[in-house]
Amino acid sequence: MKFARSAASVTAWCVRHARLVVAVCAIVAIGGAVAALRLPTDAGTDTLADHGSATYKATQRFKRQFGDDAVVILVKGDLRQLVLTRNLGVLLQLEACLSGRPAANGAAPTGVCRRIADLAPSRVVYGPATFLNQAVTGIQQLLRGQIQAVQAQARAAQKTGGAAAAQAVISQFESSLLQLGAQYGIDHIPRLEDPLFVSQVVFDTRRPAGTPKSRFSYLFPSRDAALISIRLQPDLSEAQRKQAIALYDEAVTDPRFALDRGSYVVSGVPVVVEGLASTLKSAIVVLLIAAVLVMAATLALVFGPPLRLLPLLLALAAAGITFGLLALSGGALTMASIAVLPVLVGLAVDYAIQFQARFNEIRGDGASAAEAARAAAARGAPVIGTACLATAAGFAVLWLSPVPMVRSFGLLLVVGIAIAFVLAMTVGFAVLGRQGDADDAAGAGRRWARLSEGRFARQRARAIETIRAVGKHSLAVAISNPGRVLVVATALAVTGWVAGTQTPVTTDIRELVPQDLPAIRGVNELQKATGVSGELDVAVDAPDLTAPATIKWMREFQQRVLAANGFRGEFPTCAKARLCPAASLPDLFASNAGGYTEERARALIDTIPRYASQAVITRNPLTGAIGHTANIAFGIRVMPLDDQQRLIEGIRRQIDPPGPDNGPPPGVTAEVAGLPALAAQASTSLSDSRYWLTLAGLVAVALALLVALRSRRRALVPLVPIALASGWSALVLAAMDIPLNPMSATLGALVIAIATEFSVLLSARYWEEREGGRSIGEALRHGYALTGAAVLASGITAIAGFAALIVSDIRMLRDFGVVTVVDLGVALLGVMLVLPAVLVLAEERFATVGDAVAAVRPRLAALRPARR
């Protein structure tokens, strides 16, 4: 009662100061909308993974040590034409440009290369030309070092043994060089411009001409492609990352880097993320327009004049303020927060409709506009506020989700519906209460009569009469046969729960984003040409990475993982394997890695320029000494995320497989990192939380209703049809063969949160009628006649809000909208049809218990000892 009086007082004040209230609301809403326009988009990994998970922490450490996800440039063309002609020099210049370093001839960067150098977005660039150039440089340095050592040995031998001894040392060295040259087909000091040397390094002479060696698949994946990988700096802002990708796109179209019979495709994870972020920007505009049109049409169908569009205006104000607060709090637009927009608009319209329906009911009895607003607030605020509280509790359960994107979805909805409720009770009544006493019920009736002469109004009236007739018949069945109705409803729900476990879940990211997205086309082209589309990393920490035992274990681990995922045999290929080798520290060492001494291993690592080696090993930034973390990378193809998670779990098992001497040496640890691991973990977390989040939603709503209503019967009875509705909707989805996606994990809690409102409003009106002295049947019929239409209108608008998602070109949002429309539609019909049966059975059960207690009470009193 206290809340009702407070609501009435607040409403009366708002009516008296209507212009001020409306002006303040308009200013705040417009300001919020302006702030929302500046919201950044976030389609990155931070929205997917639990920040407390081991995989997320490992990925963040890996990024700090080795750089962010790589932009990949696919170089298309016959591989022999790419590396055995002048094209190799062009690629060397392009790779220097992309890295922001001077060209091979020492010339300073110009044009787009200068802008890349100024931005400095690249941590490391490794590609075919850089690899071959480093091989040439390394061999030349090694030869110079050996020659200097042999010369020193010869001088020492000459001092002790004369010229003959010196010549013997030189002859032995020349003999070893000849043997080494014969083994690798090298008869002179190699140069980058030497096709013979390049051919010996790149191509496998045991296979058809032009077939690259499988060990270099991360550079030369096939006979018709080469790859340039650009690891980005981990601390780039969204704007800097976007600018870097644009610069890379510009660089590959620069005439200086044009290839003879070759072309470039820019792809990779950052490109996909940036493309999706740009799509999200446009998606929210499309969804807003769709939501406004859908809501306007819905209100025209289910709500009569005057001020039929007032709920929509209040909903838009609530959305503007909510997203303005998101901007002020430093938030960003994610796929989930964009889905909030049409949902919030639907719910905000819902609250406004409920208050406006109460207002029209009292106004129709002859009260003035101001009196009707005050009375409607007093009567409606406790009931609608309780429904709002229950809905917020259902949404709040999403905070328990392990996925940040889902948590932000729930939080934004809770804030949004609170704002929508306040606006409906203040601004909404301020407008209704000041529409003028001259515009009384009779005047409104005359205008409605004139409007109803139109064809549209007559059709609308017939549709309403048909719905009422069906509703009356269904209500009569529920009142007369409540037990049968509940048994059938329960049987259908149980069938749906069982069928729901077999509903497929789509987790292939290519099927969940816009198919016309250029970045997705690039990913598909990359995978078609190379067999892979991304990179999965394993970070190895060791006290000494050059220890023979550590080198041996890393090589064996890498080979075990590759063999287990199809990259095996005499001539392994990425075309049929799920994983391929990528740039890794073990690739520096031969198969007999156990024969390496620490000194030899360090000398080999030191032959790699520090700029290039930072892709596979950490170094002390001050001294350049070899660090304690190495990277074992694998190329991975796009696959459903549940399959990807199983693959990653298999990699983790290979770190320390059963058997003697298979595990890492003492002090050596390995962690799987990278976006594929994060995405797979997020999908698994969403799937695992699908059922327990639904159960938690029921519990949260029940507790909220118990606190608000302070009655177990009034709190728990409305939840019965809601619980059953989750089974009905699962049955319908299974029958329609509609697949779910990772966002559908929120579906159960979402439906419970929204549908609870329908059940609470109808049951509250029923108990209100019962307290007024009506019988069970009369209370249901009268309550449904007065409130049922408003609840049906509210349900339709809430469903229409989700229906706006269907126009999105982002399939994850579109499918989510379809599934939610089906679920909410089934829940609304279930509440309208099954709730009366539950109310009747609850009344009969409590009456039976009451009669039994009344009958037993005299006997209990007789048994009590008489007081002295």
Short mmCIF file of C-alpha atoms in Angstrom, two decimals, residues 172-598:
data_model
loop_
_atom_site.label_atom_id
_atom_site.label_comp_id
_atom_site.label_asym_id
_atom_site.label_seq_id
_atom_site.Cartn_x
_atom_site.Cartn_y
_atom_site.Cartn_z
CA GLN A 172 89.59 -30.93 -44.23
CA PHE A 173 87.31 -27.87 -44.18
CA GLU A 174 87.00 -27.86 -47.98
CA SER A 175 86.15 -31.56 -47.92
CA SER A 176 83.39 -31.01 -45.37
CA LEU A 177 82.01 -28.14 -47.49
CA LEU A 178 81.96 -30.36 -50.56
CA GLN A 179 80.13 -33.10 -48.68
CA LEU A 180 77.60 -30.60 -47.33
CA GLY A 181 77.12 -29.05 -50.80
CA ALA A 182 76.60 -32.48 -52.35
CA GLN A 183 74.04 -33.33 -49.69
CA TYR A 184 71.97 -30.17 -50.28
CA GLY A 185 72.82 -29.50 -53.93
CA ILE A 186 74.72 -26.28 -53.20
CA ASP A 187 78.00 -25.72 -55.03
CA HIS A 188 78.52 -22.03 -54.31
CA ILE A 189 77.69 -19.36 -51.74
CA PRO A 190 73.88 -18.89 -51.95
CA ARG A 191 72.19 -15.67 -53.01
CA LEU A 192 68.53 -14.65 -52.93
CA GLU A 193 68.60 -14.14 -56.69
CA ASP A 194 69.85 -17.71 -57.20
CA PRO A 195 66.88 -19.87 -58.45
CA LEU A 196 68.80 -23.07 -57.81
CA PHE A 197 69.33 -22.28 -54.14
CA VAL A 198 65.73 -21.10 -53.67
CA SER A 199 64.44 -24.20 -55.40
CA GLN A 200 66.51 -26.46 -53.16
CA VAL A 201 65.14 -24.77 -50.04
CA VAL A 202 61.47 -24.51 -51.05
CA PHE A 203 60.60 -27.50 -53.23
CA ASP A 204 60.48 -31.22 -52.47
CA THR A 205 62.47 -32.98 -55.19
CA ARG A 206 60.80 -36.31 -54.34
CA ARG A 207 57.41 -35.06 -55.47
CA PRO A 208 55.99 -33.56 -58.69
CA ALA A 209 57.72 -30.39 -59.84
CA GLY A 210 56.61 -27.28 -57.98
CA THR A 211 55.47 -29.11 -54.82
CA PRO A 212 56.75 -27.29 -51.70
CA LYS A 213 58.21 -29.06 -48.69
CA SER A 214 55.53 -29.86 -46.11
CA ARG A 215 57.64 -28.55 -43.21
CA PHE A 216 57.32 -25.03 -44.66
CA SER A 217 53.53 -25.19 -45.14
CA TYR A 218 53.06 -22.01 -43.08
CA LEU A 219 54.98 -20.14 -45.80
CA PHE A 220 54.38 -22.28 -48.89
CA PRO A 221 51.06 -24.09 -48.24
CA SER A 222 50.52 -25.34 -51.80
CA ARG A 223 51.78 -25.25 -55.38
CA ASP A 224 49.64 -22.16 -56.00
CA ALA A 225 50.04 -20.00 -52.89
CA ALA A 226 52.38 -18.39 -50.39
CA LEU A 227 51.58 -16.70 -47.07
CA ILE A 228 52.70 -13.48 -45.38
CA SER A 229 51.79 -13.28 -41.67
CA ILE A 230 51.73 -10.00 -39.76
CA ARG A 231 51.48 -10.29 -35.98
CA LEU A 232 49.99 -7.06 -34.64
CA GLN A 233 51.11 -5.19 -31.54
CA PRO A 234 48.91 -6.35 -28.63
CA ASP A 235 48.16 -2.84 -27.32
CA LEU A 236 46.60 -1.36 -30.47
CA SER A 237 43.33 0.51 -30.01
CA GLU A 238 40.30 -0.32 -32.12
CA ALA A 239 40.96 2.74 -34.30
CA GLN A 240 44.65 1.84 -34.74
CA ARG A 241 43.82 -1.76 -35.67
CA LYS A 242 41.26 -0.54 -38.20
CA GLN A 243 43.80 1.91 -39.64
CA ALA A 244 46.48 -0.80 -39.84
CA ILE A 245 44.22 -3.17 -41.78
CA ALA A 246 43.28 -0.36 -44.15
CA LEU A 247 46.99 0.41 -44.70
CA TYR A 248 47.74 -3.26 -45.43
CA ASP A 249 44.90 -3.29 -47.97
CA GLU A 250 46.35 -0.17 -49.56
CA ALA A 251 49.87 -1.62 -49.61
CA VAL A 252 48.93 -4.76 -51.54
CA THR A 253 47.30 -2.59 -54.20
CA ASP A 254 50.34 -0.30 -54.53
CA PRO A 255 51.78 -0.62 -58.08
CA ARG A 256 55.27 -1.03 -56.61
CA PHE A 257 54.25 -4.43 -55.23
CA ALA A 258 52.32 -5.72 -58.23
CA LEU A 259 53.23 -9.30 -59.17
CA ASP A 260 53.63 -10.93 -62.54
CA ARG A 261 50.73 -13.38 -62.75
CA GLY A 262 50.01 -13.14 -59.04
CA SER A 263 47.59 -11.40 -56.66
CA TYR A 264 46.94 -10.76 -52.96
CA VAL A 265 44.07 -11.43 -50.51
CA VAL A 266 44.17 -9.81 -47.05
CA SER A 267 42.57 -12.04 -44.40
CA GLY A 268 43.07 -13.33 -40.87
CA VAL A 269 41.37 -12.96 -37.49
CA PRO A 270 41.83 -9.15 -37.09
CA VAL A 271 40.34 -8.60 -40.55
CA VAL A 272 37.29 -10.71 -39.67
CA VAL A 273 36.88 -8.94 -36.33
CA GLU A 274 37.13 -5.52 -37.97
CA GLY A 275 34.68 -6.51 -40.69
CA LEU A 276 32.21 -7.81 -38.12
CA ALA A 277 32.63 -4.65 -36.02
CA SER A 278 31.74 -2.50 -39.02
CA THR A 279 28.71 -4.69 -39.63
CA LEU A 280 27.61 -4.25 -36.02
CA LYS A 281 27.61 -0.46 -36.48
CA SER A 282 25.17 -0.68 -39.35
CA ALA A 283 23.21 -3.52 -37.74
CA ILE A 284 22.04 -1.39 -34.81
CA VAL A 285 20.65 1.25 -37.19
CA VAL A 286 18.80 -1.39 -39.19
CA LEU A 287 17.43 -3.01 -36.04
CA LEU A 288 16.30 0.33 -34.63
CA ILE A 289 14.38 1.17 -37.81
CA ALA A 290 12.90 -2.33 -37.92
CA ALA A 291 11.89 -2.17 -34.25
CA VAL A 292 10.18 1.22 -34.71
CA LEU A 293 8.24 0.06 -37.77
CA VAL A 294 7.25 -3.25 -36.18
CA MET A 295 6.16 -1.58 -32.95
CA ALA A 296 4.20 1.13 -34.74
CA ALA A 297 2.35 -1.47 -36.78
CA THR A 298 1.75 -3.64 -33.72
CA LEU A 299 0.38 -0.75 -31.68
CA ALA A 300 -1.92 0.21 -34.55
CA LEU A 301 -3.28 -3.33 -34.54
CA VAL A 302 -3.68 -3.99 -30.82
CA PHE A 303 -4.14 -0.55 -29.26
CA GLY A 304 -6.74 2.09 -29.99
CA PRO A 305 -6.55 5.87 -29.83
CA PRO A 306 -5.90 8.27 -28.31
CA LEU A 307 -2.11 8.39 -28.03
CA ARG A 308 -1.65 4.91 -29.42
CA LEU A 309 2.03 5.66 -30.27
CA LEU A 310 2.86 7.03 -26.82
CA PRO A 311 4.26 3.63 -25.65
CA LEU A 312 6.62 3.59 -28.64
CA LEU A 313 7.92 7.10 -27.89
CA LEU A 314 8.53 6.12 -24.26
CA ALA A 315 10.32 2.96 -25.42
CA LEU A 316 12.63 4.94 -27.72
CA ALA A 317 13.41 7.33 -24.86
CA ALA A 318 14.25 4.38 -22.60
CA ALA A 319 16.51 2.89 -25.28
CA GLY A 320 18.28 6.21 -25.83
CA ILE A 321 18.95 6.69 -22.11
CA THR A 322 20.07 3.07 -21.64
CA PHE A 323 22.58 3.09 -24.49
CA GLY A 324 23.70 6.57 -23.46
CA LEU A 325 24.57 5.18 -20.02
CA LEU A 326 26.42 2.33 -21.75
CA ALA A 327 28.51 4.90 -23.61
CA LEU A 328 29.18 6.98 -20.48
CA SER A 329 30.28 3.87 -18.57
CA GLY A 330 32.89 3.05 -21.21
CA GLY A 331 30.97 0.14 -22.72
CA ALA A 332 30.94 -1.00 -26.34
CA LEU A 333 28.56 -2.46 -28.86
CA THR A 334 28.78 -6.23 -29.03
CA MET A 335 26.57 -8.68 -30.85
CA ALA A 336 24.68 -9.26 -27.59
CA SER A 337 24.21 -5.58 -26.68
CA ILE A 338 22.85 -4.92 -30.16
CA ALA A 339 20.29 -7.67 -29.57
CA VAL A 340 19.21 -5.72 -26.46
CA LEU A 341 17.82 -2.84 -28.55
CA PRO A 342 14.71 -4.41 -30.09
CA VAL A 343 14.12 -6.51 -26.97
CA LEU A 344 14.23 -3.43 -24.76
CA VAL A 345 11.92 -1.51 -27.08
CA GLY A 346 9.43 -4.37 -26.91
CA LEU A 347 9.51 -4.55 -23.11
CA ALA A 348 9.34 -0.77 -22.68
CA VAL A 349 6.26 -0.66 -24.93
CA ASP A 350 4.86 -3.47 -22.81
CA TYR A 351 5.04 -1.50 -19.53
CA ALA A 352 3.60 1.61 -21.14
CA ILE A 353 0.70 -0.42 -22.53
CA GLN A 354 -0.10 -1.89 -19.12
CA PHE A 355 -0.23 1.54 -17.44
CA GLN A 356 -2.13 3.06 -20.35
CA ALA A 357 -4.67 0.22 -20.31
CA ARG A 358 -5.36 0.87 -16.61
CA PHE A 359 -5.64 4.57 -17.35
CA ASN A 360 -8.16 3.99 -20.15
CA GLU A 361 -10.18 1.64 -17.96
CA ILE A 362 -10.56 4.26 -15.20
CA ARG A 363 -11.03 7.06 -17.71
CA GLY A 364 -13.88 5.14 -19.29
CA ASP A 365 -15.69 5.19 -15.94
CA GLY A 366 -15.92 8.98 -16.18
CA ALA A 367 -12.87 10.10 -14.18
CA SER A 368 -10.89 13.12 -15.32
CA ALA A 369 -7.54 12.60 -16.99
CA ALA A 370 -5.58 13.69 -13.92
CA GLU A 371 -7.68 11.53 -11.59
CA ALA A 372 -7.40 8.56 -13.92
CA ALA A 373 -3.60 8.90 -14.06
CA ARG A 374 -3.33 9.04 -10.26
CA ALA A 375 -5.68 6.10 -9.74
CA ALA A 376 -4.05 4.01 -12.48
CA ALA A 377 -0.65 4.55 -10.88
CA ALA A 378 -1.96 3.56 -7.45
CA ARG A 379 -3.61 0.40 -8.77
CA GLY A 380 -1.10 -0.56 -11.44
CA ALA A 381 2.28 0.29 -9.97
CA PRO A 382 2.38 -2.50 -7.34
CA VAL A 383 1.32 -5.20 -9.81
CA ILE A 384 3.32 -3.99 -12.81
CA GLY A 385 6.26 -3.19 -10.53
CA THR A 386 6.18 -6.75 -9.18
CA ALA A 387 6.14 -8.12 -12.73
CA CYS A 388 9.04 -5.82 -13.63
CA LEU A 389 10.97 -6.99 -10.57
CA ALA A 390 10.43 -10.63 -11.53
CA THR A 391 11.56 -9.94 -15.09
CA ALA A 392 14.67 -8.16 -13.82
CA ALA A 393 15.44 -11.13 -11.56
CA GLY A 394 15.19 -13.45 -14.54
CA PHE A 395 17.56 -11.29 -16.55
CA ALA A 396 19.92 -10.89 -13.60
CA VAL A 397 20.55 -14.64 -13.70
CA LEU A 398 22.51 -14.04 -16.91
CA TRP A 399 25.18 -12.44 -14.72
CA LEU A 400 26.06 -15.98 -13.68
CA SER A 401 27.06 -16.86 -17.24
CA PRO A 402 30.79 -17.53 -17.74
CA VAL A 403 30.72 -15.49 -20.99
CA PRO A 404 31.18 -11.68 -20.64
CA MET A 405 29.00 -10.99 -23.70
CA VAL A 406 26.03 -12.76 -22.07
CA ARG A 407 26.62 -11.02 -18.75
CA SER A 408 26.58 -7.60 -20.41
CA PHE A 409 23.39 -8.61 -22.25
CA GLY A 410 21.66 -9.35 -18.95
CA LEU A 411 22.98 -6.24 -17.19
CA LEU A 412 21.92 -3.92 -20.00
CA LEU A 413 18.43 -5.40 -20.03
CA VAL A 414 18.03 -5.01 -16.26
CA VAL A 415 19.06 -1.36 -16.46
CA GLY A 416 16.88 -0.80 -19.50
CA ILE A 417 13.66 -2.23 -18.09
CA ALA A 418 14.13 -0.26 -14.86
CA ILE A 419 14.40 2.94 -16.90
CA ALA A 420 11.41 1.90 -19.02
CA PHE A 421 9.26 1.30 -15.93
CA VAL A 422 10.15 4.68 -14.44
CA LEU A 423 9.43 6.51 -17.71
CA ALA A 424 6.09 4.77 -18.16
CA MET A 425 4.99 5.71 -14.64
CA THR A 426 6.20 9.32 -14.81
CA VAL A 427 6.42 10.69 -18.34
CA GLY A 428 3.70 8.39 -19.62
CA PHE A 429 1.16 9.48 -17.01
CA ALA A 430 2.28 13.10 -17.36
CA VAL A 431 1.23 13.03 -21.02
CA LEU A 432 -1.95 11.02 -20.39
CA GLY A 433 -2.98 13.15 -17.43
CA ARG A 434 -2.59 16.40 -19.40
CA GLN A 435 -4.38 15.37 -22.56
CA GLY A 436 -7.24 17.61 -21.34
CA ASP A 437 -10.48 17.13 -19.51
CA ALA A 438 -12.27 18.32 -22.64
CA ASP A 439 -10.97 15.17 -24.30
CA ASP A 440 -13.18 13.03 -22.08
CA ALA A 441 -14.24 9.49 -22.66
CA ALA A 442 -17.24 10.55 -24.76
CA GLY A 443 -15.07 12.62 -27.08
CA ALA A 444 -12.60 9.81 -27.46
CA GLY A 445 -15.49 7.49 -28.15
CA ARG A 446 -16.79 9.75 -30.95
CA ARG A 447 -13.38 9.88 -32.63
CA TRP A 448 -13.03 6.11 -32.33
CA ALA A 449 -16.48 5.70 -33.84
CA ARG A 450 -15.47 7.83 -36.83
CA LEU A 451 -12.24 5.88 -37.21
CA SER A 452 -14.05 2.56 -36.92
CA GLU A 453 -16.06 3.40 -40.02
CA GLY A 454 -12.89 2.68 -42.01
CA ARG A 455 -12.14 -0.72 -43.48
CA PHE A 456 -9.02 -1.20 -41.38
CA ALA A 457 -10.88 -0.53 -38.14
CA ARG A 458 -13.68 -2.93 -39.04
CA GLN A 459 -11.19 -5.68 -39.81
CA ARG A 460 -9.37 -4.94 -36.57
CA ALA A 461 -12.63 -5.11 -34.62
CA ARG A 462 -13.54 -8.46 -36.21
CA ALA A 463 -10.09 -9.86 -35.39
CA ILE A 464 -10.46 -8.73 -31.77
CA GLU A 465 -13.90 -10.34 -31.52
CA THR A 466 -12.53 -13.58 -32.92
CA ILE A 467 -9.71 -13.59 -30.39
CA ARG A 468 -12.17 -12.89 -27.58
CA ALA A 469 -14.42 -15.74 -28.70
CA VAL A 470 -11.50 -18.18 -28.80
CA GLY A 471 -10.32 -16.90 -25.44
CA LYS A 472 -13.72 -17.37 -23.83
CA HIS A 473 -13.96 -20.93 -25.13
CA SER A 474 -10.45 -21.80 -23.94
CA LEU A 475 -11.15 -20.24 -20.57
CA ALA A 476 -14.32 -22.30 -20.22
CA VAL A 477 -12.37 -25.51 -20.94
CA ALA A 478 -9.70 -24.62 -18.40
CA ILE A 479 -12.28 -23.81 -15.70
CA SER A 480 -14.35 -26.95 -16.27
CA ASN A 481 -11.47 -29.41 -16.78
CA PRO A 482 -8.41 -27.98 -15.01
CA GLY A 483 -6.89 -31.38 -14.21
CA ARG A 484 -7.00 -32.61 -17.80
CA VAL A 485 -5.61 -29.35 -19.12
CA LEU A 486 -2.67 -29.51 -16.71
CA VAL A 487 -1.97 -33.21 -17.45
CA VAL A 488 -1.88 -32.57 -21.20
CA ALA A 489 0.28 -29.47 -20.70
CA THR A 490 2.72 -31.39 -18.50
CA ALA A 491 2.94 -34.30 -20.94
CA LEU A 492 3.73 -31.95 -23.81
CA ALA A 493 6.36 -30.16 -21.69
CA VAL A 494 8.10 -33.42 -20.74
CA THR A 495 8.11 -34.49 -24.40
CA GLY A 496 9.63 -31.13 -25.30
CA TRP A 497 12.34 -31.36 -22.65
CA VAL A 498 13.39 -34.74 -24.01
CA ALA A 499 13.24 -33.55 -27.64
CA GLY A 500 15.19 -30.39 -26.77
CA THR A 501 18.29 -32.41 -25.92
CA GLN A 502 18.44 -33.52 -29.56
CA THR A 503 18.08 -30.05 -31.10
CA PRO A 504 21.24 -29.27 -33.12
CA VAL A 505 23.41 -26.29 -32.19
CA THR A 506 25.16 -24.39 -35.00
CA THR A 507 28.67 -23.36 -33.93
CA ASP A 508 30.47 -22.83 -37.25
CA ILE A 509 31.27 -19.11 -37.12
CA ARG A 510 31.09 -18.85 -40.92
CA GLU A 511 27.41 -19.78 -40.73
CA LEU A 512 26.61 -17.25 -37.99
CA VAL A 513 27.89 -14.02 -39.57
CA PRO A 514 26.88 -12.24 -42.81
CA GLN A 515 27.83 -14.42 -45.74
CA ASP A 516 28.51 -11.38 -47.93
CA LEU A 517 31.09 -10.07 -45.45
CA PRO A 518 34.31 -9.57 -47.48
CA ALA A 519 36.38 -10.83 -44.56
CA ILE A 520 34.48 -14.13 -44.54
CA ARG A 521 35.00 -14.51 -48.26
CA GLY A 522 38.70 -13.93 -47.60
CA VAL A 523 38.74 -16.61 -44.90
CA ASN A 524 37.02 -19.09 -47.20
CA GLU A 525 39.48 -18.31 -49.99
CA LEU A 526 42.41 -18.62 -47.59
CA GLN A 527 41.24 -22.01 -46.34
CA LYS A 528 40.52 -23.24 -49.86
CA ALA A 529 44.04 -22.31 -50.99
CA THR A 530 45.99 -23.37 -47.92
CA GLY A 531 43.85 -25.81 -45.94
CA VAL A 532 43.92 -23.54 -42.87
CA SER A 533 42.45 -20.19 -41.88
CA GLY A 534 43.84 -19.39 -38.44
CA GLU A 535 46.52 -20.19 -35.89
CA LEU A 536 46.44 -22.10 -32.63
CA ASP A 537 49.41 -21.59 -30.32
CA VAL A 538 51.02 -23.57 -27.53
CA ALA A 539 53.25 -21.48 -25.25
CA VAL A 540 56.06 -23.52 -23.69
CA ASP A 541 57.79 -22.20 -20.56
CA ALA A 542 61.10 -23.76 -19.56
CA PRO A 543 64.07 -22.87 -17.33
CA ASP A 544 66.33 -23.41 -20.38
CA LEU A 545 64.78 -23.66 -23.84
CA THR A 546 68.09 -24.83 -25.32
CA ALA A 547 68.39 -27.87 -23.04
CA PRO A 548 68.54 -31.05 -25.20
CA ALA A 549 65.71 -32.71 -23.24
CA THR A 550 63.45 -29.69 -23.75
CA ILE A 551 64.21 -29.50 -27.48
CA LYS A 552 63.56 -33.22 -27.85
CA TRP A 553 60.21 -33.01 -26.01
CA MET A 554 59.03 -30.00 -28.06
CA ARG A 555 59.82 -31.81 -31.33
CA GLU A 556 58.06 -34.99 -30.21
CA PHE A 557 55.04 -33.09 -28.89
CA GLN A 558 54.70 -31.20 -32.17
CA GLN A 559 54.92 -34.42 -34.19
CA ARG A 560 52.40 -36.22 -31.97
CA VAL A 561 49.84 -33.43 -32.35
CA LEU A 562 50.30 -33.17 -36.11
CA ALA A 563 50.07 -36.93 -36.62
CA ALA A 564 46.96 -37.19 -34.44
CA ASN A 565 45.25 -34.55 -36.60
CA GLY A 566 45.99 -35.93 -40.04
CA PHE A 567 49.34 -34.32 -40.92
CA ARG A 568 51.34 -37.54 -41.27
CA GLY A 569 52.77 -39.98 -43.75
CA GLU A 570 55.66 -39.70 -46.18
CA PHE A 571 54.10 -36.71 -47.91
CA PRO A 572 51.80 -34.95 -45.40
CA THR A 573 49.48 -32.25 -46.71
CA CYS A 574 47.35 -29.53 -45.17
CA ALA A 575 44.52 -30.20 -47.62
CA LYS A 576 43.23 -33.16 -45.57
CA ALA A 577 44.66 -32.45 -42.11
CA ARG A 578 42.85 -30.62 -39.32
CA LEU A 579 46.15 -29.09 -38.14
CA CYS A 580 49.29 -28.05 -40.02
CA PRO A 581 52.72 -26.90 -38.82
CA ALA A 582 53.19 -23.15 -38.41
CA ALA A 583 56.18 -21.01 -37.42
CA SER A 584 57.59 -22.72 -34.32
CA LEU A 585 60.84 -22.99 -32.42
CA PRO A 586 61.15 -26.81 -32.91
CA ASP A 587 61.30 -26.29 -36.69
CA LEU A 588 64.82 -24.91 -36.26
CA PHE A 589 66.10 -28.26 -35.12
CA ALA A 590 66.55 -31.49 -37.05
CA SER A 591 64.68 -34.67 -36.19
CA ASN A 592 67.59 -35.83 -34.05
CA ALA A 593 66.91 -32.96 -31.65
CA GLY A 594 68.23 -34.95 -28.73
CA GLY A 595 71.73 -34.73 -30.22
CA TYR A 596 71.87 -30.94 -29.84
CA THR A 597 74.08 -29.46 -27.17
CA GLU A 598 73.03 -26.25 -25.44
#
